[in-house]
PDB file of C-alpha atoms in Angstrom:
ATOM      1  CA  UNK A   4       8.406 -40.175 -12.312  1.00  0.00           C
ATOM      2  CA  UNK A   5       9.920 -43.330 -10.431  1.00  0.00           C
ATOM      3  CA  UNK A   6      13.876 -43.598 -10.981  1.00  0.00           C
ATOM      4  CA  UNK A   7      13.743 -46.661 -13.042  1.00  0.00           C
ATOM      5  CA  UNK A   8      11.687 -44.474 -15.386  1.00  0.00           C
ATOM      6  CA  UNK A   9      14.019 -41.393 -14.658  1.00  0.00           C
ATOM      7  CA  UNK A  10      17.540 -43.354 -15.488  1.00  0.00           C
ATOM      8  CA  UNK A  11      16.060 -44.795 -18.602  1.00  0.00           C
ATOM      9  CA  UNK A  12      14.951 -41.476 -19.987  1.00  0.00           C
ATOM     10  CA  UNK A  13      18.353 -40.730 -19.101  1.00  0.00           C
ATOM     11  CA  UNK A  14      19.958 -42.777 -20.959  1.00  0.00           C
ATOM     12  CA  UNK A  15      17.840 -42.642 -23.901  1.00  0.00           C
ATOM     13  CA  UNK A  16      19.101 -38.878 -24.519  1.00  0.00           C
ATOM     14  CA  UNK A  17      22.607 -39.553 -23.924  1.00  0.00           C
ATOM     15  CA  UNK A  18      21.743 -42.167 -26.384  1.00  0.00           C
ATOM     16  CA  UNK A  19      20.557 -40.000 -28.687  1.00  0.00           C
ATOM     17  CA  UNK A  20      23.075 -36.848 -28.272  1.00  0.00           C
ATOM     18  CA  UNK A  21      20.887 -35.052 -25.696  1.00  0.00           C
ATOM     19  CA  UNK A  22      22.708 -32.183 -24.175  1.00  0.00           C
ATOM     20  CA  UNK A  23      20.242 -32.418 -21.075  1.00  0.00           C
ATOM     21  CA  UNK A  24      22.098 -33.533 -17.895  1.00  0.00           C
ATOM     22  CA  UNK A  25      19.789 -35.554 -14.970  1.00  0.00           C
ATOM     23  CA  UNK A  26      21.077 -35.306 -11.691  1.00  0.00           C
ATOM     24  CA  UNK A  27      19.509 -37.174  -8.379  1.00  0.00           C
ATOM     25  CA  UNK A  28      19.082 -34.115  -5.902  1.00  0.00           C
ATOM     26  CA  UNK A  29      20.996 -34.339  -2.607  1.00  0.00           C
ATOM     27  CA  UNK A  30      19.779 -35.293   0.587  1.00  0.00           C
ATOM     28  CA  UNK A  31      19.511 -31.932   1.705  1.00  0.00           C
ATOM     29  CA  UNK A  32      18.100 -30.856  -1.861  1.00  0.00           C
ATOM     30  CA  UNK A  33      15.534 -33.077  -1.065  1.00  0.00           C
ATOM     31  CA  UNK A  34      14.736 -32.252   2.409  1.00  0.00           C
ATOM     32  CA  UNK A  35      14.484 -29.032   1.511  1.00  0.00           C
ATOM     33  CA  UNK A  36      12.449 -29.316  -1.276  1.00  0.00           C
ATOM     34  CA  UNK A  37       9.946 -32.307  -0.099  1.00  0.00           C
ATOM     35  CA  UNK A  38      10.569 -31.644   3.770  1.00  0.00           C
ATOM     36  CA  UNK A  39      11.027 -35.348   4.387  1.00  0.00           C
ATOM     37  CA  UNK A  40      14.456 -37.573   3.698  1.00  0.00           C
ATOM     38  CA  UNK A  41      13.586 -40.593   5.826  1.00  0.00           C
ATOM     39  CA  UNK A  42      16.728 -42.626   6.074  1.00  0.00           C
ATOM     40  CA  UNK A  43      19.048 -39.768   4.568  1.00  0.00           C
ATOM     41  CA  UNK A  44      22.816 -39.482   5.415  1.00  0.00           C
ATOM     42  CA  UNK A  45      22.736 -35.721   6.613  1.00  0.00           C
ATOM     43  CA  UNK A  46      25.987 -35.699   8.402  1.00  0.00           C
ATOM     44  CA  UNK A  47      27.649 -32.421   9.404  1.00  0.00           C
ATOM     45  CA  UNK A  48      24.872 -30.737   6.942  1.00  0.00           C
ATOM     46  CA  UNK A  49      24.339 -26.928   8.226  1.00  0.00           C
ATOM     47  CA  UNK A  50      20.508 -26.662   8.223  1.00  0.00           C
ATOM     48  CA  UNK A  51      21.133 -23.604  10.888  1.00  0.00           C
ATOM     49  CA  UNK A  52      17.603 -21.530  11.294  1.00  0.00           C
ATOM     50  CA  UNK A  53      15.362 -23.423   8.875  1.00  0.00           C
ATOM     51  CA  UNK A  54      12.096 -23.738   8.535  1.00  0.00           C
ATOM     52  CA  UNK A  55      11.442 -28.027   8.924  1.00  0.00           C
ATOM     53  CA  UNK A  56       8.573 -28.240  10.967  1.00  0.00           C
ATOM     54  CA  UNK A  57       6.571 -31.657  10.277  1.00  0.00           C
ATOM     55  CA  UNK A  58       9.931 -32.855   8.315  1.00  0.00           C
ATOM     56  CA  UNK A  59       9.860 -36.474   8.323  1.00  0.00           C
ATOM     57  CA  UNK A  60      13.593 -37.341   9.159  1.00  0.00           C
ATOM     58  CA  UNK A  61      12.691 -41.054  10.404  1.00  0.00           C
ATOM     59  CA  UNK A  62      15.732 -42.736  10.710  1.00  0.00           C
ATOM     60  CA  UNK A  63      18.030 -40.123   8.926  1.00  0.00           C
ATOM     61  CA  UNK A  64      21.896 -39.917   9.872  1.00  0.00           C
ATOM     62  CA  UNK A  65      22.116 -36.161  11.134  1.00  0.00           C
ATOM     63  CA  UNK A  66      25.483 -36.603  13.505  1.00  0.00           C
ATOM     64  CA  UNK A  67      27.380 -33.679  13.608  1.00  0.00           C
ATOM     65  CA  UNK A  68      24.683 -31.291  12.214  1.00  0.00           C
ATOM     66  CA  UNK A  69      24.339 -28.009  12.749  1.00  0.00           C
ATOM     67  CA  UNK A  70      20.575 -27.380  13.438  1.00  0.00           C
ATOM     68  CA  UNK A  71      21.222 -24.709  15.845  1.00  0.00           C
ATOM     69  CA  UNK A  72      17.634 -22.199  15.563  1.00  0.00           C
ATOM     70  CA  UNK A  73      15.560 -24.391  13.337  1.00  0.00           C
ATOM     71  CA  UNK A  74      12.307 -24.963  13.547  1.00  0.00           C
ATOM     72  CA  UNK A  75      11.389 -28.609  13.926  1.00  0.00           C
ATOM     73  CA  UNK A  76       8.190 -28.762  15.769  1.00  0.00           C
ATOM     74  CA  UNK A  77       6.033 -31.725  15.002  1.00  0.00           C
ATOM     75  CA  UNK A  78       9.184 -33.188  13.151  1.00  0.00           C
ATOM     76  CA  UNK A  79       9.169 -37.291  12.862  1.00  0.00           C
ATOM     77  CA  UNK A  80      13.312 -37.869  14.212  1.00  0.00           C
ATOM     78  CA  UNK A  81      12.483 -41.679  15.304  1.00  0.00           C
ATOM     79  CA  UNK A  82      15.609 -43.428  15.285  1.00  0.00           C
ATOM     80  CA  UNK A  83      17.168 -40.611  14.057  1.00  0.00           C
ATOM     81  CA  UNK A  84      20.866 -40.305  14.991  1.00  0.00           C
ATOM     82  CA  UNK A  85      21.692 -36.916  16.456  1.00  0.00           C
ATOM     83  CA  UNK A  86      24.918 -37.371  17.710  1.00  0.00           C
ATOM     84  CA  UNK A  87      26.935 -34.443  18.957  1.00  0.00           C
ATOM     85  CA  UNK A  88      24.351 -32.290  16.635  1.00  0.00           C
ATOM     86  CA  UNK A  89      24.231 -28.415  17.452  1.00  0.00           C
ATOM     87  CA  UNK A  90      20.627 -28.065  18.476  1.00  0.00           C
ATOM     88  CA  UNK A  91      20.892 -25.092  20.550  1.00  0.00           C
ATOM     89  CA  UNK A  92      18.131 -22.655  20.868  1.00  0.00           C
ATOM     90  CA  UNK A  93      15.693 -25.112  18.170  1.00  0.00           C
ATOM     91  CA  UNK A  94      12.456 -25.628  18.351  1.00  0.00           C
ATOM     92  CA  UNK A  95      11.710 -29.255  18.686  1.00  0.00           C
ATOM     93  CA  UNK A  96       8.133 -28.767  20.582  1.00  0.00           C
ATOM     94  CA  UNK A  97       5.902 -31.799  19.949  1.00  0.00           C
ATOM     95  CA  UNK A  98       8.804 -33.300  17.923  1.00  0.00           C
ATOM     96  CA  UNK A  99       9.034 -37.587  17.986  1.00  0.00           C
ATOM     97  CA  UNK A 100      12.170 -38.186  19.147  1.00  0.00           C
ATOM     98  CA  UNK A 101      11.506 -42.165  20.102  1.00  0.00           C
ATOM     99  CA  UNK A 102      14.591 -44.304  20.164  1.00  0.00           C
ATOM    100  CA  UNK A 103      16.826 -41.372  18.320  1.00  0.00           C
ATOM    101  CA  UNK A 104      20.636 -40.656  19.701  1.00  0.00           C
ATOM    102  CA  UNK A 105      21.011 -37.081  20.800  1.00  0.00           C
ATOM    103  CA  UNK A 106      24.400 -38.132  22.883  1.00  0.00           C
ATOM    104  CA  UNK A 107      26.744 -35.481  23.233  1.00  0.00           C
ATOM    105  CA  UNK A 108      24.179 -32.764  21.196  1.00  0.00           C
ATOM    106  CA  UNK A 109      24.002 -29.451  22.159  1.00  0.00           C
ATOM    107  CA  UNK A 110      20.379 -28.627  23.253  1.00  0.00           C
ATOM    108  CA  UNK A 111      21.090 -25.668  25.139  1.00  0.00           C
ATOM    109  CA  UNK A 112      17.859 -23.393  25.203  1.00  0.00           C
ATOM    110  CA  UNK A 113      16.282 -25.674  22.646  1.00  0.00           C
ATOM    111  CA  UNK A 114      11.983 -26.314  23.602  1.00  0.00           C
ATOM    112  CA  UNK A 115      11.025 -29.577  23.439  1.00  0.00           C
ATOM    113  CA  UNK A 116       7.662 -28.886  25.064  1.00  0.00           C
ATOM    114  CA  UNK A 117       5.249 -32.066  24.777  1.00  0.00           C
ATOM    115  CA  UNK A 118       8.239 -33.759  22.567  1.00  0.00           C
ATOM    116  CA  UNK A 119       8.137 -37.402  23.133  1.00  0.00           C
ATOM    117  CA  UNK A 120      11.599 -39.106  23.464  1.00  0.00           C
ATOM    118  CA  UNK A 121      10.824 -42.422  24.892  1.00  0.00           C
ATOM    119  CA  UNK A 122      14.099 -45.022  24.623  1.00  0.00           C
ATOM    120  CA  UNK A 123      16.091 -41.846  23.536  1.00  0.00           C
ATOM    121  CA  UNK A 124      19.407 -41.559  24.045  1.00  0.00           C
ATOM    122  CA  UNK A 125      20.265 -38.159  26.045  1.00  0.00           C
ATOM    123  CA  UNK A 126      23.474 -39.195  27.284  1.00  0.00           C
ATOM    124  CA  UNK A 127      26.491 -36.787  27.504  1.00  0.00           C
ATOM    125  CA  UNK A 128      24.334 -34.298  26.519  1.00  0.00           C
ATOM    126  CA  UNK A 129      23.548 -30.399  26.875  1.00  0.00           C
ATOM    127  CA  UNK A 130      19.728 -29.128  27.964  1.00  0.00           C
ATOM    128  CA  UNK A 131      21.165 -26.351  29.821  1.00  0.00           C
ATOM    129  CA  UNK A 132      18.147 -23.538  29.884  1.00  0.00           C
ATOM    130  CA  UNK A 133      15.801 -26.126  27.840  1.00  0.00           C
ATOM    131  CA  UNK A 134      12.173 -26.118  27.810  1.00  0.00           C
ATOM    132  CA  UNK A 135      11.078 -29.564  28.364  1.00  0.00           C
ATOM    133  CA  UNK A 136       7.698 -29.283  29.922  1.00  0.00           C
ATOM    134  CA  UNK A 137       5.745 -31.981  29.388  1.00  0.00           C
ATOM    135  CA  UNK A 138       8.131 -33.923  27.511  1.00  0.00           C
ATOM    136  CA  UNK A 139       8.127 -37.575  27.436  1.00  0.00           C
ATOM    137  CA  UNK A 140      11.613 -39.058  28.586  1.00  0.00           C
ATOM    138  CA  UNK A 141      10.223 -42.380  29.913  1.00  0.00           C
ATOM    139  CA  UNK A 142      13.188 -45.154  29.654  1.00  0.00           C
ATOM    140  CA  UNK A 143      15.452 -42.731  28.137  1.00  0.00           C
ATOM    141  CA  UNK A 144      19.046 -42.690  28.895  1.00  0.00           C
ATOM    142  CA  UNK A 145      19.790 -39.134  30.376  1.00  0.00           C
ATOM    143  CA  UNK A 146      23.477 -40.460  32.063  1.00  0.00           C
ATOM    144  CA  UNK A 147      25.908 -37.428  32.308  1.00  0.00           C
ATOM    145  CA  UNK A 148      23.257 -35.032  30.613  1.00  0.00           C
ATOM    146  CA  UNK A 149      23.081 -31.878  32.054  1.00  0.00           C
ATOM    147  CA  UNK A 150      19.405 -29.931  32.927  1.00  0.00           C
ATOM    148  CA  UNK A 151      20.808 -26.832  34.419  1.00  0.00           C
ATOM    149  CA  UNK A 152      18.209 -23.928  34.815  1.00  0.00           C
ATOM    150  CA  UNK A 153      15.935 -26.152  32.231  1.00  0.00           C
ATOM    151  CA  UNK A 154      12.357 -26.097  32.595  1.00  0.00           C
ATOM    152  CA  UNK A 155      11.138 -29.483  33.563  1.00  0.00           C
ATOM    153  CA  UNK A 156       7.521 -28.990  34.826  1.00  0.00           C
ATOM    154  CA  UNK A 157       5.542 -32.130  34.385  1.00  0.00           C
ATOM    155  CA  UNK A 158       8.105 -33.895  32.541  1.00  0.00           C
ATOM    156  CA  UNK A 159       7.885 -37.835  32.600  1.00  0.00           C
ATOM    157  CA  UNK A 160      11.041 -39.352  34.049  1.00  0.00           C
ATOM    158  CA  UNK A 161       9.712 -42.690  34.543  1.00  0.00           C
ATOM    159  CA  UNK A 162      12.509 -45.610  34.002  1.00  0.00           C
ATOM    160  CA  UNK A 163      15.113 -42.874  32.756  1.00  0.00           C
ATOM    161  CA  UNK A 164      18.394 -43.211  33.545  1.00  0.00           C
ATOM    162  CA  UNK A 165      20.037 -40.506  35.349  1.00  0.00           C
ATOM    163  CA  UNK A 166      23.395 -41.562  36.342  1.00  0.00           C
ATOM    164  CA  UNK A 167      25.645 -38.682  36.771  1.00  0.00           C
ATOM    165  CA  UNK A 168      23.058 -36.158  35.682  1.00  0.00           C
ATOM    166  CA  UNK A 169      22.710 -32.635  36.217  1.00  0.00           C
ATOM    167  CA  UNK A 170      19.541 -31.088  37.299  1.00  0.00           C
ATOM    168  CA  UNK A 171      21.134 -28.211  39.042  1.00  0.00           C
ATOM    169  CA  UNK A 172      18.800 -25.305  39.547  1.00  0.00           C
ATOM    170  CA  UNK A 173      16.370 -26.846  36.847  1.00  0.00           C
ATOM    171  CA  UNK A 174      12.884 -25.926  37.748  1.00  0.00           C
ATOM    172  CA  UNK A 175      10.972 -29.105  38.975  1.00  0.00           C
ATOM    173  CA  UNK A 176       7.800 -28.282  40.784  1.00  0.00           C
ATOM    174  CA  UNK A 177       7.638 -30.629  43.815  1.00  0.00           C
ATOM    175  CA  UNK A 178       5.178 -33.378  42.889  1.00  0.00           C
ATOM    176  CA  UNK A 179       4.778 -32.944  38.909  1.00  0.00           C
ATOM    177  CA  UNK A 180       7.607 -35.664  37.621  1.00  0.00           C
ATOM    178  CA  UNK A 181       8.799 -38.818  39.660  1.00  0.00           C
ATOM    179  CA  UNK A 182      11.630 -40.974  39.044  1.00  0.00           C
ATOM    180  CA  UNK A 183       9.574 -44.313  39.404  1.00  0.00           C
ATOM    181  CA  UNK A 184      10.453 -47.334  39.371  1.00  0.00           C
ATOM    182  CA  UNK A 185       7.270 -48.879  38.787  1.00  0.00           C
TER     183      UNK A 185
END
């Protein structure tokens, strides 16, 4: 039923002394249900170790969230804003994470494995222990993130920025990423 159809119906049986009550699910009512709220305000939700893998979140507002142990492999996050979310230990692998804002989020021990966060914003924020093989991080803007201990085997650096970054004991075969500047 589309919502012009849905209010009017509505209406009608408040019209008509309906006792039935319609309410418009929540954002996270409808994530959960549907597994997609493209566009949603999510802030601060607690989505902590569920199950959201292909969710379409395209553009949704999840700063603050706690998404700390859910699964969000394949998820669609373009644009998303991430901002100081908890992501730690979630499963993000082959997640689109184009031109979203993970500053200041907490992706300690999350795998991003074959993610692709091209134009991402990274900065200010925590991979310590991550898996990131293979991940896509060309032109993303990793200043003041920290990669401690992460995995970052074949990971594509090209045009990142890495000001003040932190790849300290982070496991980066010799030849398999490059920062180029080509």
């Amino acid at each position: 039923m589309n919502q012009q159809a849905f209010i009017a119906t509505a209406v009608i049986s408040a019209a008509l002394g309906g006792s039935t009550v319609f309410a418009m699910p929540s954002p996270m009512q409808q994530l959960v249900q549907t597994n997609a709220c493209p566009g949603c305000d999510l802030r601060n939700v607690d989505l902590r170790g569920y199950h959201l893998a292909g969710a379409n979140l395209r553009g949704a507002n999840l700063e603050g969230a706690n998404l700390q142990d859910t699964n969000l492999m394949v998820a669609n996050l373009v644009g998303a804003n991430l901002r100081n979310a908890n992501l730690t230990a979630a499963y993000l692998e082959r997640a689109n994470l184009e031109q979203a804002n993970l500053g200041g989020a907490n992706l300690s021990l999350a795998v991003l494995r074959h993610s692709r966060a091209r134009h991402a914003d990274f900065s200010n924020s925590n991979l310590t222990g991550a898996d990131v093989r293979y991940a896509d991080f060309r032109r993303a803007n990793l200043s003041g993130a920290t990669f401690e201990q992460a995995n970052m085997q074949w990971a594509r650096l090209n045009h990142a920025r890495v000001s003040q970054t932190n790849f300290r004991d982070a496991y980066r075969p010799r030849m398999p990423y490059r920062l180029n500047l080509y």
